[in-house]
Coordinates of C-alpha atoms in Angstrom, one line a residue:
Chain A
M282 CA 127.5 83.4 72.2
A283 CA 129.9 82.0 74.8
S284 CA 128.8 84.8 77.1
R285 CA 125.2 83.6 76.9
R286 CA 126.3 80.2 78.2
L287 CA 128.5 81.8 80.9
I288 CA 125.5 83.1 82.8
Y289 CA 124.3 79.5 83.5
L290 CA 127.5 78.8 85.4
P291 CA 126.6 80.8 88.6
F292 CA 123.0 79.7 88.2
W293 CA 123.9 76.0 88.5
A294 CA 126.6 76.7 91.0
V295 CA 124.0 78.3 93.3
Y296 CA 121.9 75.2 93.2
V297 CA 124.8 72.9 93.9
F298 CA 125.9 75.2 96.8
L299 CA 122.3 75.1 98.2
Y300 CA 121.7 71.4 98.0
A301 CA 125.1 69.7 98.5
P302 CA 125.1 70.2 102.3
I303 CA 121.5 69.1 102.6
A304 CA 122.3 66.0 100.5
V305 CA 125.2 65.2 102.8
L306 CA 122.9 65.4 105.9
V307 CA 120.3 63.1 104.4
V308 CA 122.8 60.5 103.2
M309 CA 124.7 60.5 106.6
S310 CA 121.4 60.1 108.5
F311 CA 121.2 56.5 107.2
N312 CA 124.8 55.8 108.2
A313 CA 125.3 52.7 110.3
G314 CA 128.6 53.9 111.7
K315 CA 129.2 56.6 114.3
S316 CA 131.6 58.8 112.3
P317 CA 130.0 61.8 110.6
Y318 CA 132.5 61.6 107.8
V319 CA 132.6 57.9 106.7
F320 CA 129.6 56.0 105.4
E321 CA 129.7 52.5 106.8
G322 CA 126.5 50.9 105.4
V323 CA 122.7 51.7 105.7
S324 CA 120.8 51.6 108.9
L325 CA 118.0 53.4 110.7
K326 CA 119.9 53.4 113.9
W327 CA 119.9 57.2 114.3
Y328 CA 116.2 57.4 113.7
G329 CA 115.7 55.0 116.6
E330 CA 118.0 57.1 118.8
L331 CA 116.0 60.2 117.9
A332 CA 112.7 58.5 118.7
G333 CA 113.9 57.7 122.1
D334 CA 115.4 61.1 122.8
E335 CA 113.3 62.7 125.6
T336 CA 114.9 66.1 125.3
I337 CA 114.1 66.4 121.6
R338 CA 110.5 65.2 122.2
Q339 CA 110.0 67.8 125.0
G340 CA 111.6 70.5 122.8
L341 CA 109.2 69.7 120.0
V342 CA 106.2 69.9 122.3
N343 CA 107.4 73.2 123.7
T344 CA 107.9 74.5 120.1
L345 CA 104.3 73.5 119.1
I346 CA 102.8 75.1 122.2
V347 CA 104.7 78.4 121.6
A348 CA 103.8 78.4 117.9
A349 CA 100.1 77.7 118.6
G350 CA 99.9 80.3 121.3
S351 CA 101.7 83.1 119.5
T352 CA 99.8 82.3 116.3
V353 CA 96.4 82.8 118.0
L354 CA 97.5 86.0 119.6
S355 CA 99.2 87.3 116.4
T356 CA 96.2 86.5 114.3
V357 CA 93.7 88.3 116.5
L358 CA 95.9 91.4 117.2
G359 CA 97.3 91.5 113.7
T360 CA 93.9 91.3 112.0
L361 CA 92.4 94.0 114.2
L362 CA 95.4 96.2 113.6
A363 CA 95.3 95.7 109.8
V364 CA 91.6 96.8 109.7
G365 CA 92.2 99.7 112.0
M366 CA 95.2 100.9 109.9
A367 CA 93.5 100.5 106.6
R368 CA 90.1 101.9 107.5
Y369 CA 90.4 104.2 110.5
A370 CA 93.9 105.6 110.7
R371 CA 96.2 106.2 107.8
S372 CA 99.6 107.4 109.0
R373 CA 103.1 106.8 108.0
L374 CA 104.2 106.6 111.6
L375 CA 101.9 103.6 112.1
D376 CA 103.1 102.0 108.9
A377 CA 106.7 102.3 110.2
L378 CA 105.7 100.9 113.6
G379 CA 104.1 97.9 111.8
L380 CA 107.3 97.3 109.8
L381 CA 109.7 97.7 112.7
P382 CA 109.6 94.1 114.0
A383 CA 110.4 92.9 110.5
V384 CA 113.4 95.1 110.0
L385 CA 114.8 95.0 113.5
P386 CA 117.6 92.5 113.9
D387 CA 116.5 89.5 116.0
I388 CA 119.2 90.0 118.6
V389 CA 118.1 93.6 119.4
L390 CA 114.5 92.5 119.9
G391 CA 115.7 89.5 121.9
I392 CA 117.8 91.4 124.4
G393 CA 115.2 94.2 124.5
L394 CA 112.6 91.7 125.7
L395 CA 115.0 90.0 128.1
V396 CA 115.8 93.4 129.7
F397 CA 112.1 94.2 129.8
Y398 CA 111.1 90.9 131.5
R399 CA 113.9 91.4 134.0
A400 CA 112.8 95.0 134.7
I401 CA 109.2 93.9 135.4
Q402 CA 110.6 90.8 137.3
M403 CA 108.6 88.4 135.2
T404 CA 109.7 84.8 135.3
L405 CA 110.7 83.3 132.0
G406 CA 109.0 80.3 130.5
L407 CA 106.9 79.3 127.5
H408 CA 104.6 82.3 128.1
S409 CA 107.6 84.8 127.7
I410 CA 108.5 83.2 124.3
I411 CA 104.8 83.3 123.2
L412 CA 104.6 87.1 124.1
A413 CA 107.9 87.7 122.2
H414 CA 107.0 85.7 119.1
T415 CA 103.7 87.6 119.0
V416 CA 105.6 90.9 118.4
F417 CA 106.8 89.9 115.0
G418 CA 104.0 87.4 114.3
M419 CA 101.4 90.2 114.6
A420 CA 103.4 92.5 112.3
F421 CA 103.5 89.8 109.6
V422 CA 99.8 89.0 110.0
A423 CA 98.9 92.7 109.8
A424 CA 101.0 93.1 106.6
V425 CA 99.4 90.1 104.9
V426 CA 95.8 91.1 105.8
R427 CA 96.4 94.7 104.8
T428 CA 97.4 93.8 101.3
R429 CA 94.1 92.0 101.0
L430 CA 92.2 95.0 102.5
V431 CA 93.8 97.4 100.1
H432 CA 92.8 95.4 97.1
A433 CA 89.3 94.7 98.5
D434 CA 86.2 96.3 97.1
T435 CA 84.7 98.6 99.7
S436 CA 81.3 98.9 98.1
L437 CA 79.9 96.1 100.2
E438 CA 81.1 97.8 103.4
E439 CA 79.6 101.1 102.3
A440 CA 76.3 99.4 101.5
S441 CA 76.2 97.8 104.9
R442 CA 76.8 101.2 106.5
D443 CA 74.2 102.9 104.3
L444 CA 71.7 100.3 105.6
G445 CA 72.5 101.5 109.1
A446 CA 74.9 99.0 110.4
T447 CA 77.4 100.1 113.0
P448 CA 81.1 99.8 112.2
L449 CA 81.4 96.7 114.4
V450 CA 78.5 94.9 112.7
T451 CA 79.8 95.8 109.3
F452 CA 83.2 94.4 110.3
A453 CA 81.7 91.1 111.7
R454 CA 79.2 90.5 108.9
V455 CA 81.0 91.9 105.8
T456 CA 84.7 92.7 106.2
L457 CA 85.8 89.6 108.2
P458 CA 84.3 86.9 105.9
G459 CA 85.9 88.6 103.0
L460 CA 89.3 88.7 104.7
A461 CA 89.3 85.0 105.8
P462 CA 91.8 83.7 103.2
G463 CA 94.2 86.6 104.0
I464 CA 93.8 85.9 107.7
A465 CA 94.5 82.2 107.2
A466 CA 97.6 82.9 105.1
G467 CA 98.9 85.3 107.8
A468 CA 98.2 82.8 110.6
L469 CA 100.1 80.1 108.6
L470 CA 103.0 82.5 108.1
A471 CA 103.1 83.4 111.8
F472 CA 103.0 79.7 112.8
T473 CA 105.9 78.6 110.5
L474 CA 108.0 81.6 111.5
S475 CA 107.5 80.8 115.2
L476 CA 108.4 77.1 114.7
D477 CA 111.9 77.9 113.4
E478 CA 112.7 81.0 115.3
F479 CA 115.8 80.7 117.4
V480 CA 117.5 84.0 118.5
I481 CA 114.5 85.7 120.2
A482 CA 113.4 82.4 121.8
F483 CA 117.0 81.9 123.0
F484 CA 117.0 85.1 125.0
T485 CA 113.4 84.8 126.3
A486 CA 113.3 81.1 127.2
A487 CA 113.7 79.6 130.6
P488 CA 116.7 77.2 130.7
T489 CA 114.4 74.3 131.8
E490 CA 111.9 74.8 128.9
P491 CA 113.8 75.0 125.6
T492 CA 112.1 75.0 122.2
L493 CA 113.4 72.6 119.6
P494 CA 115.7 75.1 117.9
I495 CA 117.3 75.8 121.3
V496 CA 117.7 72.0 121.8
I497 CA 119.4 71.7 118.4
Y498 CA 121.7 74.6 119.2
S499 CA 123.0 73.0 122.3
M500 CA 123.5 69.7 120.4
V501 CA 125.4 71.4 117.6
R502 CA 127.6 73.3 120.1
F503 CA 128.3 70.1 121.9
G504 CA 129.8 68.7 118.7
V505 CA 128.9 66.5 115.8
T506 CA 126.3 63.9 116.4
P507 CA 124.6 61.7 113.7
E508 CA 121.3 62.1 115.5
I509 CA 121.1 65.7 114.2
N510 CA 121.3 64.3 110.6
A511 CA 118.2 62.1 111.3
L512 CA 116.4 65.1 112.7
A513 CA 117.4 67.3 109.8
T514 CA 116.1 64.7 107.3
I515 CA 112.7 64.4 109.1
L516 CA 112.4 68.2 109.2
L517 CA 113.2 68.4 105.5
A518 CA 110.6 65.8 104.7
V519 CA 108.0 67.8 106.7
S520 CA 109.0 71.0 104.8
F521 CA 108.7 69.3 101.5
T522 CA 105.3 67.8 102.3
V523 CA 104.0 71.1 103.5
I524 CA 105.1 72.8 100.3
I525 CA 103.6 70.2 98.1
V526 CA 100.3 70.2 100.0
A527 CA 100.2 74.0 99.8
Q528 CA 100.8 73.9 96.1
R529 CA 98.1 71.3 95.5
M530 CA 95.7 73.3 97.7
T531 CA 96.3 76.5 95.8
R532 CA 95.8 74.6 92.5
L533 CA 92.6 73.1 93.9
T534 CA 91.2 76.4 95.0
E535 CA 92.2 78.0 91.6
S536 CA 90.3 75.2 89.8
L537 CA 87.3 75.6 92.0
T538 CA 86.9 79.4 91.5
Chain B
M17 CA 91.3 99.3 93.8
S18 CA 93.3 102.2 95.2
A19 CA 92.8 104.6 98.1
T20 CA 90.3 106.6 96.1
H21 CA 87.8 103.9 96.7
D22 CA 88.3 104.1 100.4
L23 CA 85.8 105.3 102.9
A24 CA 85.4 109.0 103.4
P25 CA 87.3 110.3 106.4
P26 CA 85.3 110.4 109.6
G27 CA 83.5 113.7 110.0
A28 CA 83.2 114.3 106.3
P29 CA 79.8 115.4 105.2
P30 CA 77.6 112.5 104.5
G31 CA 77.0 111.7 100.8
P32 CA 73.7 112.1 99.0
S33 CA 72.4 108.8 100.2
D34 CA 69.8 109.0 102.9
G35 CA 68.9 106.5 105.6
R36 CA 72.3 106.8 107.4
P37 CA 72.4 107.4 111.1
P38 CA 72.9 111.1 112.0
R39 CA 76.4 112.4 111.6
R40 CA 77.4 112.8 115.2
A41 CA 76.4 109.2 116.1
R42 CA 78.5 108.0 113.1
A43 CA 81.5 109.9 114.2
R44 CA 81.1 108.5 117.7
G45 CA 80.8 105.0 116.2
T46 CA 84.0 105.6 114.2
A47 CA 85.9 106.8 117.3
A48 CA 84.8 103.6 119.1
A49 CA 85.8 101.5 116.2
R50 CA 89.2 103.1 116.1
L51 CA 89.7 102.3 119.7
I52 CA 88.6 98.7 119.3
F53 CA 90.6 98.0 116.2
L54 CA 93.8 99.9 116.8
G55 CA 93.9 99.8 120.6
P56 CA 94.9 96.2 121.3
G57 CA 97.6 95.9 118.6
L58 CA 99.1 99.3 119.2
G59 CA 99.0 98.8 122.9
Y60 CA 100.8 95.5 122.5
L61 CA 103.5 97.0 120.3
L62 CA 103.9 99.9 122.7
V63 CA 104.5 97.7 125.7
L64 CA 106.5 94.8 124.1
L65 CA 108.4 96.5 121.3
L66 CA 108.8 100.3 122.1
V67 CA 109.3 100.0 125.8
P68 CA 112.0 97.3 125.5
L69 CA 113.8 99.3 122.8
A70 CA 113.6 102.4 125.0
L71 CA 115.0 100.4 127.9
V72 CA 118.0 99.2 125.7
L73 CA 118.6 102.8 124.6
G74 CA 118.3 104.1 128.1
Y75 CA 120.7 101.5 129.6
T76 CA 123.5 102.8 127.4
L77 CA 123.7 105.9 129.7
F78 CA 124.0 104.0 133.0
R79 CA 126.6 102.2 135.0
R80 CA 126.5 98.4 135.5
G81 CA 125.8 97.0 138.9
R82 CA 128.6 95.0 140.6
F83 CA 126.5 91.8 140.4
G84 CA 124.7 92.5 137.1
G85 CA 121.7 94.8 136.9
V86 CA 122.0 98.5 136.5
V87 CA 123.0 101.3 138.8
Y88 CA 121.2 104.5 137.8
E89 CA 124.2 106.8 137.7
T90 CA 124.8 108.3 134.3
T91 CA 128.1 107.7 132.7
T92 CA 129.8 107.9 129.3
E93 CA 132.0 105.0 130.0
N94 CA 130.0 102.6 127.9
F95 CA 130.7 104.7 124.8
T96 CA 134.3 105.1 125.7
R97 CA 134.6 101.4 125.9
L98 CA 132.8 100.9 122.6
F99 CA 135.5 102.9 120.8
D100 CA 138.2 101.0 122.5
P101 CA 140.0 99.1 119.6
L102 CA 139.4 95.8 121.5
Y103 CA 135.7 96.1 120.9
F104 CA 135.5 98.5 118.0
D105 CA 137.6 96.2 115.8
V106 CA 134.9 93.5 116.4
V107 CA 132.2 95.9 115.2
L108 CA 134.3 96.7 112.1
T109 CA 135.0 93.1 111.4
S110 CA 131.2 92.4 111.6
V111 CA 130.5 95.1 109.1
K112 CA 133.2 93.9 106.9
L113 CA 132.1 90.2 106.9
A114 CA 128.4 91.2 106.5
A115 CA 129.3 93.5 103.6
L116 CA 131.5 90.8 101.9
T117 CA 128.7 88.3 102.2
T118 CA 126.2 90.7 100.7
L119 CA 128.6 91.5 97.8
I120 CA 129.1 87.8 97.0
A121 CA 125.4 87.1 97.3
L122 CA 124.7 89.9 94.8
L123 CA 127.4 88.7 92.4
V124 CA 126.1 85.1 92.2
G125 CA 122.5 86.0 93.0
Y126 CA 122.0 88.4 90.1
P127 CA 122.8 86.0 87.3
T128 CA 120.8 83.3 89.1
A129 CA 117.7 85.5 89.4
Y130 CA 118.2 86.6 85.7
V131 CA 118.2 83.0 84.5
I132 CA 115.2 82.1 86.6
A133 CA 113.2 85.1 85.3
R134 CA 113.9 84.0 81.7
L135 CA 112.9 80.3 82.2
P136 CA 109.7 78.9 80.8
R137 CA 106.8 79.3 83.3
R138 CA 106.7 75.8 84.6
W139 CA 110.4 75.6 85.3
K140 CA 110.3 79.1 86.8
T141 CA 108.1 77.9 89.7
I142 CA 110.3 74.9 90.3
A143 CA 113.5 76.9 90.3
L144 CA 112.0 79.5 92.7
V145 CA 110.7 76.8 95.1
A146 CA 114.1 75.1 95.0
I147 CA 115.7 78.4 96.1
V148 CA 113.3 78.7 99.0
I149 CA 113.3 75.1 100.3
P150 CA 116.7 75.2 102.0
F151 CA 115.6 78.4 103.6
W152 CA 112.7 76.5 105.1
T153 CA 114.9 74.0 106.9
N154 CA 116.1 74.7 110.4
F155 CA 118.7 77.4 110.4
L156 CA 121.0 75.7 112.9
I157 CA 120.9 72.4 111.0
R158 CA 122.0 74.2 107.9
V159 CA 124.9 75.7 109.7
Y160 CA 125.8 72.3 111.2
A161 CA 125.9 70.8 107.7
W162 CA 128.9 73.1 106.9
V163 CA 130.7 71.8 110.0
I164 CA 130.6 68.3 108.5
L165 CA 131.6 69.6 105.1
L166 CA 134.5 71.9 106.1
S167 CA 136.1 70.1 109.0
G168 CA 139.5 68.4 108.8
P169 CA 138.3 64.9 108.0
G170 CA 135.2 66.4 106.2
L171 CA 134.0 65.9 102.7
L172 CA 135.6 69.0 101.0
N173 CA 139.1 68.1 102.3
K174 CA 138.5 64.5 101.2
A175 CA 137.6 65.7 97.7
L176 CA 140.6 68.0 97.6
T177 CA 143.2 65.5 98.8
G178 CA 141.5 62.7 96.8
T179 CA 141.8 64.5 93.5
G180 CA 145.3 65.6 94.4
I181 CA 144.5 69.3 94.4
T182 CA 146.1 69.5 97.9
D183 CA 148.3 66.9 99.6
A184 CA 147.1 67.6 103.1
P185 CA 143.7 68.6 104.6
L186 CA 143.3 72.4 104.7
G187 CA 142.1 74.3 107.7
L188 CA 138.7 75.3 106.2
L189 CA 136.8 75.5 109.4
Y190 CA 137.0 78.0 112.3
N191 CA 138.1 81.1 110.3
Q192 CA 136.5 84.1 108.6
G193 CA 136.1 82.2 105.3
A194 CA 133.9 79.6 107.0
I195 CA 131.8 82.4 108.6
V196 CA 131.2 84.0 105.2
T197 CA 130.4 80.6 103.7
G198 CA 127.8 80.0 106.5
L199 CA 126.3 83.5 106.2
L200 CA 126.1 83.2 102.4
Y201 CA 124.4 79.8 102.7
S202 CA 121.9 81.0 105.2
Y203 CA 120.8 84.3 103.5
L204 CA 121.5 83.9 99.7
P205 CA 117.7 83.1 99.1
L206 CA 116.9 86.6 100.5
M207 CA 119.0 88.1 97.8
V208 CA 117.7 86.0 94.9
L209 CA 114.0 86.6 95.6
P210 CA 113.8 90.4 95.4
L211 CA 116.2 90.4 92.4
Y212 CA 114.0 87.9 90.6
A213 CA 110.9 90.1 91.3
A214 CA 112.7 93.2 89.9
I215 CA 114.0 91.4 86.8
E216 CA 110.6 89.8 86.2
R217 CA 108.9 93.2 86.2
L218 CA 111.1 94.5 83.4
D219 CA 109.4 95.2 80.1
P220 CA 111.2 93.1 77.6
Q221 CA 110.5 95.7 74.9
L222 CA 113.0 98.0 76.5
A223 CA 115.9 95.6 76.0
E224 CA 114.6 95.0 72.5
A225 CA 114.5 98.7 71.7
S226 CA 118.0 99.0 73.0
A227 CA 119.2 96.1 70.7
N228 CA 117.4 97.6 67.8
L229 CA 119.2 100.8 68.3
G230 CA 122.4 98.9 67.9
A231 CA 123.5 98.3 71.5
R232 CA 125.4 95.1 72.2
P233 CA 124.0 92.8 75.0
A234 CA 126.6 94.0 77.5
R235 CA 125.7 97.7 76.7
T236 CA 121.9 96.9 77.0
F237 CA 122.5 95.3 80.4
A238 CA 124.6 98.2 81.7
S239 CA 122.4 101.0 80.4
V240 CA 118.9 99.4 80.6
T241 CA 118.5 96.3 82.7
L242 CA 120.9 97.1 85.6
P243 CA 119.7 100.7 86.3
L244 CA 116.1 99.5 86.3
T245 CA 116.7 96.8 88.8
V246 CA 118.6 98.9 91.3
P247 CA 115.6 99.0 93.7
G248 CA 115.6 95.2 93.7
I249 CA 119.4 95.2 94.3
L250 CA 119.0 97.5 97.3
T251 CA 116.2 95.5 98.8
G252 CA 118.2 92.3 98.4
C253 CA 121.3 93.9 100.0
V254 CA 119.4 95.1 103.0
F255 CA 117.7 91.7 103.4
V256 CA 121.1 89.9 103.5
F257 CA 123.1 92.5 105.4
V258 CA 120.7 92.9 108.3
P259 CA 120.6 89.3 109.5
C260 CA 124.4 88.9 108.9
L261 CA 125.4 91.8 111.1
G262 CA 123.8 90.7 114.3
N263 CA 124.4 87.0 113.8
F264 CA 126.1 85.1 116.7
V265 CA 125.3 81.5 115.8
I266 CA 127.4 81.2 112.7
P267 CA 130.5 82.9 114.1
E268 CA 130.3 80.7 117.1
I269 CA 129.8 77.3 115.3
L270 CA 131.8 77.9 112.1
G271 CA 134.2 80.6 113.3
G272 CA 135.3 78.7 116.4
G273 CA 133.5 80.2 119.3
R274 CA 135.6 83.3 120.0
S275 CA 133.9 86.6 120.0
I276 CA 134.5 87.4 116.3
M277 CA 131.4 89.3 115.5
V278 CA 129.4 91.9 117.4
G279 CA 126.5 89.5 117.9
N280 CA 128.7 87.2 120.1
L281 CA 129.8 90.2 122.1
I282 CA 126.2 91.3 122.7
R283 CA 125.1 87.9 123.7
D284 CA 128.0 87.5 126.1
Q285 CA 127.4 90.9 127.8
F286 CA 123.8 89.8 128.5
L287 CA 124.2 86.2 129.4
K288 CA 127.8 85.9 130.7
A289 CA 129.3 89.2 131.9
R290 CA 125.9 90.5 133.0
D291 CA 126.9 93.9 131.8
Y292 CA 123.5 95.1 130.5
P293 CA 124.6 98.7 129.9
F294 CA 127.6 97.8 127.7
G295 CA 125.6 95.1 125.9
A296 CA 123.0 97.7 125.1
T297 CA 125.6 100.1 123.8
L298 CA 126.9 97.4 121.4
A299 CA 123.4 96.8 120.2
L300 CA 123.0 100.5 119.7
A301 CA 126.1 100.4 117.5
V302 CA 124.4 97.7 115.4
I303 CA 121.2 99.8 115.1
A304 CA 123.3 102.8 114.1
V305 CA 125.0 100.9 111.2
L306 CA 121.6 99.7 110.0
I307 CA 120.1 103.2 110.2
V308 CA 122.9 104.5 108.0
L309 CA 122.3 101.6 105.6
L310 CA 118.6 102.3 105.4
F311 CA 119.3 106.0 104.6
V312 CA 121.7 105.0 101.8
Q313 CA 119.0 102.6 100.5
A314 CA 116.3 105.3 100.6
W315 CA 118.6 107.8 98.9
A316 CA 119.7 105.4 96.2
S317 CA 116.2 104.2 95.4
R318 CA 115.1 107.9 95.1
V319 CA 117.9 108.6 92.6
Y320 CA 117.2 105.5 90.6
G321 CA 113.5 105.1 91.2
E322 CA 112.4 108.3 89.4
G323 CA 112.4 107.9 85.6
R324 CA 116.1 108.4 84.8
R325 CA 117.2 109.7 81.5
G326 CA 120.2 107.7 80.4

């Protein structure tokens, strides 16, 4: 029976491994001292520094603009593509094309877009990151919406067509309302992926308009600063809140239906 | 509902129901719908995904300009340079570190996924969410946490010297071990999730039958559980290996900034040396490794995916 117990060893080790670094960041964010290694009493000093940091604030604003812009584009293009692929064109080639942005390493997509922008002599800025993030955002939205389409009952659409509606009217009046939850989930996914995306943004951003991950990257490269700990703790708190709210919402909708 | 419930293909004879628009008009409507639904998305992917990829592939054949840019004279010099040990060793090192990370992730991820799949329902959700949460925090911040942990005056060295395991701080940072640690930390959740899904799907009656036939737990695992979860293993390995291979952030921050992995080389060719053609050739090497990997995955899942007879 000793072997039965043994399996719990890697299980617990994984959780310690995943959470120890995060715990260190959180504890050190409340450090009164400047050293990242020695805890010298509790203070909110670094949170104050963070609040006054103009570079980080601007990075956050840029990140939100990019995420919002690429989410709108991704949702419209991805939804149309999903419907088109599920209802009007079934081909393995198209399936592969839809999957490509998800399996391609970030760095390849990043340099590809950089080369492309240079070739058409487009200036870089927030718009170039939005266009870049839409490439993978759209693929994820299309994948999420398609799974809903595949499992959807098509009899309503057939009825609509039997009653003489054109494909577009059928789409607007019947298909789209049924897809709404899937579209919302896809949009949320595209938004969160864009918020945290670094590599593609790094290659397609203008030096003067960095997103928050790019700002963090230059801070980390520059060396160890306790301000990052405060930022990490806030971002963690936001992630936790989002997860808990999402959980509650799914429970709520489950209890309502 | 499966594909059988889908719409009839355009141009198929109309069914028995009356009151539909005439067939030709319907076909026209379908063609228009096709254009409206598929046009924008496919056009976008064509211009911003396929054209850039084609450019990268095309650049591998040309010579670099003296001040960056590309001179359109074909050359094989990029590929000659790629196989120069100076660069090719970096590609090999990258494959080695990515493979090592993937292997460690599999060895610790499998038992973890197995335990999670066997937990009572309530704890299962919590355990899974706990695997995903670190993955949701900013990637750079997670890498930076390891700088604090591994550095000379850092916590791990404090713990080691404090407990008397070592008498002086070890050089834990800025080496390949630190890179593998960072890669493992970043991508371990991507291994655990598909493994969990594969183990969760197993029919517990199979293991029971195996036990009833007199197999010991180890034998049951080797002959029943493991073969049936091979597709999950392969998915997890691809999910971890791909982001490891092209990574340039972790080698730079935890490995000490030298060009240790092919990702650093690619980035430097594009942003420092301004040698687009050679950068593109290095990227092509990465793509080639991944294509081989995907073929291996497809082959292995075919071998294991179709009802094997043990």
